[in-house]
CSV table of N, CA and C in Angstrom, one decimal:
chain,number,residue,atom,x,y,z
A,1,MET,N,88.9,112.2,91.0
A,1,MET,CA,88.5,112.7,92.3
A,1,MET,C,89.6,112.5,93.4
A,2,GLY,N,90.3,111.4,93.3
A,2,GLY,CA,91.4,111.2,94.2
A,2,GLY,C,92.5,112.2,94.1
A,3,GLY,N,92.8,112.6,92.9
A,3,GLY,CA,93.8,113.6,92.7
A,3,GLY,C,93.5,114.9,93.3
A,4,VAL,N,92.2,115.3,93.3
A,4,VAL,CA,91.8,116.5,93.9
A,4,VAL,C,91.8,116.4,95.4
A,5,ILE,N,91.4,115.2,95.9
A,5,ILE,CA,91.4,115.1,97.4
A,5,ILE,C,92.9,115.1,97.9
A,6,PHE,N,93.7,114.3,97.3
A,6,PHE,CA,95.1,114.3,97.8
A,6,PHE,C,95.9,115.5,97.5
A,7,ASN,N,95.6,116.2,96.4
A,7,ASN,CA,96.3,117.4,96.1
A,7,ASN,C,95.9,118.6,96.8
A,8,THR,N,94.6,119.0,96.7
A,8,THR,CA,94.2,120.3,97.3
A,8,THR,C,93.7,120.1,98.7
A,9,TRP,N,93.1,119.0,99.0
A,9,TRP,CA,92.5,118.9,100.4
A,9,TRP,C,93.6,118.6,101.4
A,10,LEU,N,94.4,117.6,101.1
A,10,LEU,CA,95.4,117.2,102.0
A,10,LEU,C,96.7,118.0,101.7
A,11,GLY,N,96.9,118.4,100.5
A,11,GLY,CA,98.0,119.2,100.1
A,11,GLY,C,99.4,118.5,100.2
A,12,GLN,N,99.4,117.2,100.0
A,12,GLN,CA,100.6,116.4,100.2
A,12,GLN,C,101.3,116.1,99.0
A,13,MET,N,100.6,115.9,97.9
A,13,MET,CA,101.2,115.4,96.6
A,13,MET,C,100.6,116.2,95.4
A,14,ARG,N,101.4,116.1,94.3
A,14,ARG,CA,100.9,116.7,93.1
A,14,ARG,C,99.6,116.0,92.6
A,15,PHE,N,99.0,116.7,91.6
A,15,PHE,CA,97.7,116.2,91.1
A,15,PHE,C,97.8,114.8,90.6
A,16,PHE,N,98.8,114.5,89.6
A,16,PHE,CA,98.9,113.2,89.0
A,16,PHE,C,99.4,112.2,90.0
A,17,ASP,N,100.2,112.6,90.9
A,17,ASP,CA,100.6,111.6,92.0
A,17,ASP,C,99.4,111.2,92.8
A,18,GLY,N,98.5,112.2,93.0
A,18,GLY,CA,97.3,111.9,93.8
A,18,GLY,C,96.3,111.0,93.0
A,19,VAL,N,96.2,111.2,91.7
A,19,VAL,CA,95.4,110.3,90.9
A,19,VAL,C,96.0,108.9,90.9
A,20,TYR,N,97.4,108.8,90.8
A,20,TYR,CA,98.1,107.5,90.8
A,20,TYR,C,97.9,106.8,92.1
A,21,CYS,N,98.1,107.6,93.2
A,21,CYS,CA,97.9,107.0,94.6
A,21,CYS,C,96.5,106.5,94.8
A,22,SER,N,95.5,107.3,94.4
A,22,SER,CA,94.1,106.8,94.6
A,22,SER,C,93.8,105.6,93.8
A,23,PHE,N,94.2,105.5,92.5
A,23,PHE,CA,93.9,104.4,91.7
A,23,PHE,C,94.6,103.1,92.3
A,24,ILE,N,95.9,103.3,92.7
A,24,ILE,CA,96.6,102.1,93.2
A,24,ILE,C,96.0,101.7,94.5
A,25,SER,N,95.5,102.6,95.3
A,25,SER,CA,94.9,102.2,96.6
A,25,SER,C,93.5,101.6,96.4
A,26,ILE,N,92.7,102.2,95.5
A,26,ILE,CA,91.4,101.7,95.2
A,26,ILE,C,91.4,100.3,94.5
A,27,ALA,N,92.4,100.1,93.7
A,27,ALA,CA,92.5,98.8,93.0
A,27,ALA,C,93.1,97.8,93.9
A,28,THR,N,93.4,98.2,95.1
A,28,THR,CA,94.1,97.3,96.1
A,28,THR,C,95.4,96.7,95.7
A,29,ILE,N,96.1,97.4,94.9
A,29,ILE,CA,97.5,97.0,94.4
A,29,ILE,C,98.4,97.4,95.5
A,30,GLY,N,98.5,98.6,95.9
A,30,GLY,CA,99.2,99.1,97.1
A,30,GLY,C,100.7,98.9,97.0
A,31,TYR,N,101.4,99.6,96.1
A,31,TYR,CA,102.8,99.5,96.0
A,31,TYR,C,103.5,100.2,97.2
A,32,GLY,N,102.9,101.2,97.8
A,32,GLY,CA,103.5,101.8,99.0
A,32,GLY,C,104.5,102.9,98.7
A,33,ASP,N,104.6,103.3,97.4
A,33,ASP,CA,105.5,104.4,97.1
A,33,ASP,C,104.9,105.8,97.5
A,34,PHE,N,103.6,105.9,97.5
A,34,PHE,CA,102.9,107.1,98.0
A,34,PHE,C,102.0,106.7,99.1
A,35,VAL,N,102.1,107.4,100.2
A,35,VAL,CA,101.3,107.1,101.4
A,35,VAL,C,100.7,108.5,101.9
A,36,PRO,N,99.4,108.6,101.9
A,36,PRO,CA,98.8,109.8,102.4
A,36,PRO,C,98.9,109.8,103.9
A,37,VAL,N,99.3,110.9,104.5
A,37,VAL,CA,99.3,111.0,106.0
A,37,VAL,C,98.3,112.1,106.4
A,38,PRO,N,97.2,111.6,107.0
A,38,PRO,CA,96.1,112.5,107.3
A,38,PRO,C,96.5,113.4,108.5
A,39,ASP,N,96.0,114.7,108.4
A,39,ASP,CA,96.4,115.7,109.5
A,39,ASP,C,95.4,115.6,110.7
A,40,SER,N,94.2,115.1,110.4
A,40,SER,CA,93.2,115.1,111.5
A,40,SER,C,92.4,113.9,111.5
A,41,TRP,N,91.6,113.7,112.5
A,41,TRP,CA,90.7,112.6,112.5
A,41,TRP,C,89.7,112.6,111.4
A,42,PHE,N,89.2,113.8,111.0
A,42,PHE,CA,88.3,113.9,109.9
A,42,PHE,C,88.9,113.5,108.6
A,43,HIS,N,90.2,113.8,108.3
A,43,HIS,CA,90.9,113.4,107.1
A,43,HIS,C,91.0,111.8,107.1
A,44,THR,N,91.3,111.3,108.3
A,44,THR,CA,91.4,109.8,108.4
A,44,THR,C,90.1,109.1,108.0
A,45,VAL,N,89.0,109.6,108.6
A,45,VAL,CA,87.7,109.0,108.4
A,45,VAL,C,87.3,109.2,106.9
A,46,SER,N,87.6,110.3,106.3
A,46,SER,CA,87.2,110.6,104.9
A,46,SER,C,88.0,109.7,104.0
A,47,ILE,N,89.3,109.5,104.2
A,47,ILE,CA,90.1,108.6,103.4
A,47,ILE,C,89.6,107.1,103.6
A,48,MET,N,89.3,106.8,104.8
A,48,MET,CA,88.8,105.4,105.1
A,48,MET,C,87.4,105.2,104.5
A,49,THR,N,86.7,106.2,104.2
A,49,THR,CA,85.4,106.1,103.5
A,49,THR,C,85.6,106.1,102.0
A,50,PHE,N,86.5,107.0,101.5
A,50,PHE,CA,86.8,107.1,100.1
A,50,PHE,C,87.3,105.8,99.4
A,51,LEU,N,88.3,105.2,100.1
A,51,LEU,CA,88.9,104.0,99.5
A,51,LEU,C,88.0,102.8,99.3
A,52,PRO,N,87.2,102.4,100.3
A,52,PRO,CA,86.3,101.3,100.1
A,52,PRO,C,85.2,101.7,99.1
A,53,ALA,N,84.7,102.9,99.1
A,53,ALA,CA,83.7,103.3,98.2
A,53,ALA,C,84.2,103.2,96.7
A,54,GLY,N,85.5,103.7,96.6
A,54,GLY,CA,86.1,103.6,95.3
A,54,GLY,C,86.3,102.1,94.8
A,55,ALA,N,86.7,101.3,95.8
A,55,ALA,CA,86.9,99.8,95.4
A,55,ALA,C,85.5,99.2,95.0
A,56,ILE,N,84.5,99.6,95.6
A,56,ILE,CA,83.1,99.1,95.2
A,56,ILE,C,82.8,99.6,93.9
A,57,ILE,N,83.0,100.9,93.6
A,57,ILE,CA,82.7,101.4,92.3
A,57,ILE,C,83.6,100.8,91.2
A,58,LEU,N,84.9,100.6,91.5
A,58,LEU,CA,85.8,100.0,90.5
A,58,LEU,C,85.4,98.5,90.2
A,59,THR,N,85.0,97.8,91.2
A,59,THR,CA,84.6,96.4,91.1
A,59,THR,C,83.3,96.3,90.2
A,60,THR,N,82.4,97.2,90.5
A,60,THR,CA,81.1,97.3,89.7
A,60,THR,C,81.4,97.6,88.2
A,61,LEU,N,82.3,98.6,88.0
A,61,LEU,CA,82.7,99.0,86.7
A,61,LEU,C,83.3,97.8,85.9
A,62,ILE,N,84.2,97.1,86.6
A,62,ILE,CA,84.9,95.9,85.9
A,62,ILE,C,83.9,94.8,85.6
A,63,ASP,N,82.9,94.6,86.6
A,63,ASP,CA,81.9,93.6,86.4
A,63,ASP,C,81.0,93.9,85.2
A,64,THR,N,80.6,95.2,85.1
A,64,THR,CA,79.8,95.6,84.0
A,64,THR,C,80.5,95.5,82.7
A,65,PHE,N,81.8,95.9,82.6
A,65,PHE,CA,82.6,95.8,81.4
A,65,PHE,C,82.7,94.3,81.0
A,66,SER,N,82.9,93.4,82.0
A,66,SER,CA,83.0,92.0,81.6
A,66,SER,C,81.7,91.4,81.1
A,67,TYR,N,80.6,91.9,81.7
A,67,TYR,CA,79.3,91.5,81.2
A,67,TYR,C,79.1,91.8,79.7
A,68,TYR,N,79.4,93.1,79.4
A,68,TYR,CA,79.2,93.5,78.0
A,68,TYR,C,80.2,92.9,77.1
A,69,LEU,N,81.4,92.6,77.5
A,69,LEU,CA,82.3,91.9,76.7
A,69,LEU,C,81.9,90.5,76.4
A,70,ASN,N,81.3,89.8,77.4
A,70,ASN,CA,80.7,88.5,77.2
A,70,ASN,C,79.5,88.5,76.3
A,71,TYR,N,78.7,89.6,76.4
A,71,TYR,CA,77.5,89.8,75.6
A,71,TYR,C,78.0,89.9,74.1
A,72,VAL,N,79.0,90.7,73.8
A,72,VAL,CA,79.5,90.9,72.5
A,72,VAL,C,80.1,89.6,71.9
A,73,HIS,N,80.7,88.9,72.8
A,73,HIS,CA,81.2,87.6,72.4
A,73,HIS,C,80.1,86.6,71.9
A,74,TYR,N,79.0,86.6,72.6
A,74,TYR,CA,77.9,85.7,72.2
A,74,TYR,C,77.1,86.2,71.1
A,75,ILE,N,77.1,87.6,70.9
A,75,ILE,CA,76.5,88.1,69.7
A,75,ILE,C,77.3,87.7,68.4
A,76,GLY,N,78.6,87.7,68.6
A,76,GLY,CA,79.5,87.2,67.5
A,76,GLY,C,79.3,85.8,67.2
A,77,ARG,N,79.1,85.0,68.2
A,77,ARG,CA,78.8,83.5,68.0
A,77,ARG,C,77.5,83.4,67.2
A,78,GLY,N,76.5,84.1,67.7
A,78,GLY,CA,75.2,84.0,67.0
A,78,GLY,C,75.3,84.5,65.6
A,79,ALA,N,76.0,85.5,65.3
A,79,ALA,CA,76.2,86.0,63.9
A,79,ALA,C,76.9,84.9,63.0
A,80,THR,N,77.9,84.3,63.6
A,80,THR,CA,78.6,83.3,62.9
A,80,THR,C,77.7,82.1,62.6
A,81,SER,N,77.0,81.6,63.6
A,81,SER,CA,76.1,80.5,63.3
A,81,SER,C,75.0,80.8,62.4
A,82,LEU,N,74.5,82.1,62.4
A,82,LEU,CA,73.5,82.5,61.4
A,82,LEU,C,74.0,82.5,60.0
A,83,ILE,N,75.2,83.0,59.8
A,83,ILE,CA,75.9,83.0,58.5
A,83,ILE,C,76.0,81.5,58.0
A,84,PHE,N,76.5,80.6,58.9
A,84,PHE,CA,76.7,79.3,58.4
A,84,PHE,C,75.4,78.6,58.1
A,85,SER,N,74.3,78.9,58.9
A,85,SER,CA,73.0,78.3,58.6
A,85,SER,C,72.5,78.8,57.3
A,86,GLN,N,72.6,80.1,57.0
A,86,GLN,CA,72.2,80.6,55.7
A,86,GLN,C,73.0,80.0,54.5
A,87,LEU,N,74.3,79.9,54.7
A,87,LEU,CA,75.1,79.3,53.7
A,87,LEU,C,74.8,77.8,53.5
A,88,ASN,N,74.5,77.1,54.6
A,88,ASN,CA,74.1,75.7,54.5
A,88,ASN,C,72.7,75.6,53.7
A,89,SER,N,71.8,76.5,54.0
A,89,SER,CA,70.5,76.4,53.3
A,89,SER,C,70.7,76.7,51.8
A,90,VAL,N,71.5,77.7,51.4
A,90,VAL,CA,71.8,78.0,50.0
A,90,VAL,C,72.4,76.8,49.3
A,91,LEU,N,73.4,76.1,50.0
A,91,LEU,CA,74.0,75.0,49.4
A,91,LEU,C,73.1,73.8,49.2
A,92,LEU,N,72.1,73.6,50.2
A,92,LEU,CA,71.1,72.6,50.0
A,92,LEU,C,70.2,72.9,48.9
A,93,GLN,N,69.9,74.1,48.6
A,93,GLN,CA,69.0,74.5,47.5
A,93,GLN,C,69.7,74.3,46.2
A,94,CYS,N,71.0,74.5,46.2
A,94,CYS,CA,71.8,74.4,44.9
A,94,CYS,C,71.9,72.9,44.6
A,95,LYS,N,71.9,72.0,45.5
A,95,LYS,CA,72.0,70.6,45.2
A,95,LYS,C,70.7,70.0,44.6
A,96,LYS,N,69.6,70.6,44.8
A,96,LYS,CA,68.3,70.1,44.3
A,96,LYS,C,68.2,70.4,42.9
């Protein structure tokens, strides 16, 4: 979406440069190699709305990804402990 905004709407940069600029801005990295210069007050307000909204969405996406990564980690732990408990019960039955 950032590539479309910076490319077609503002007309200042190529599409992939716009995607790069919007991601770097939304992720609050801010190298400063691309800077959008708004032509009007409306463009300024829309960029000032787009960037915080994108930061909120990116933060939510990263948080959701980390939740599921943690979930998969604990599923793996549960499977490992289940395998060891079954192996332990088989070994106990073999000793009898």
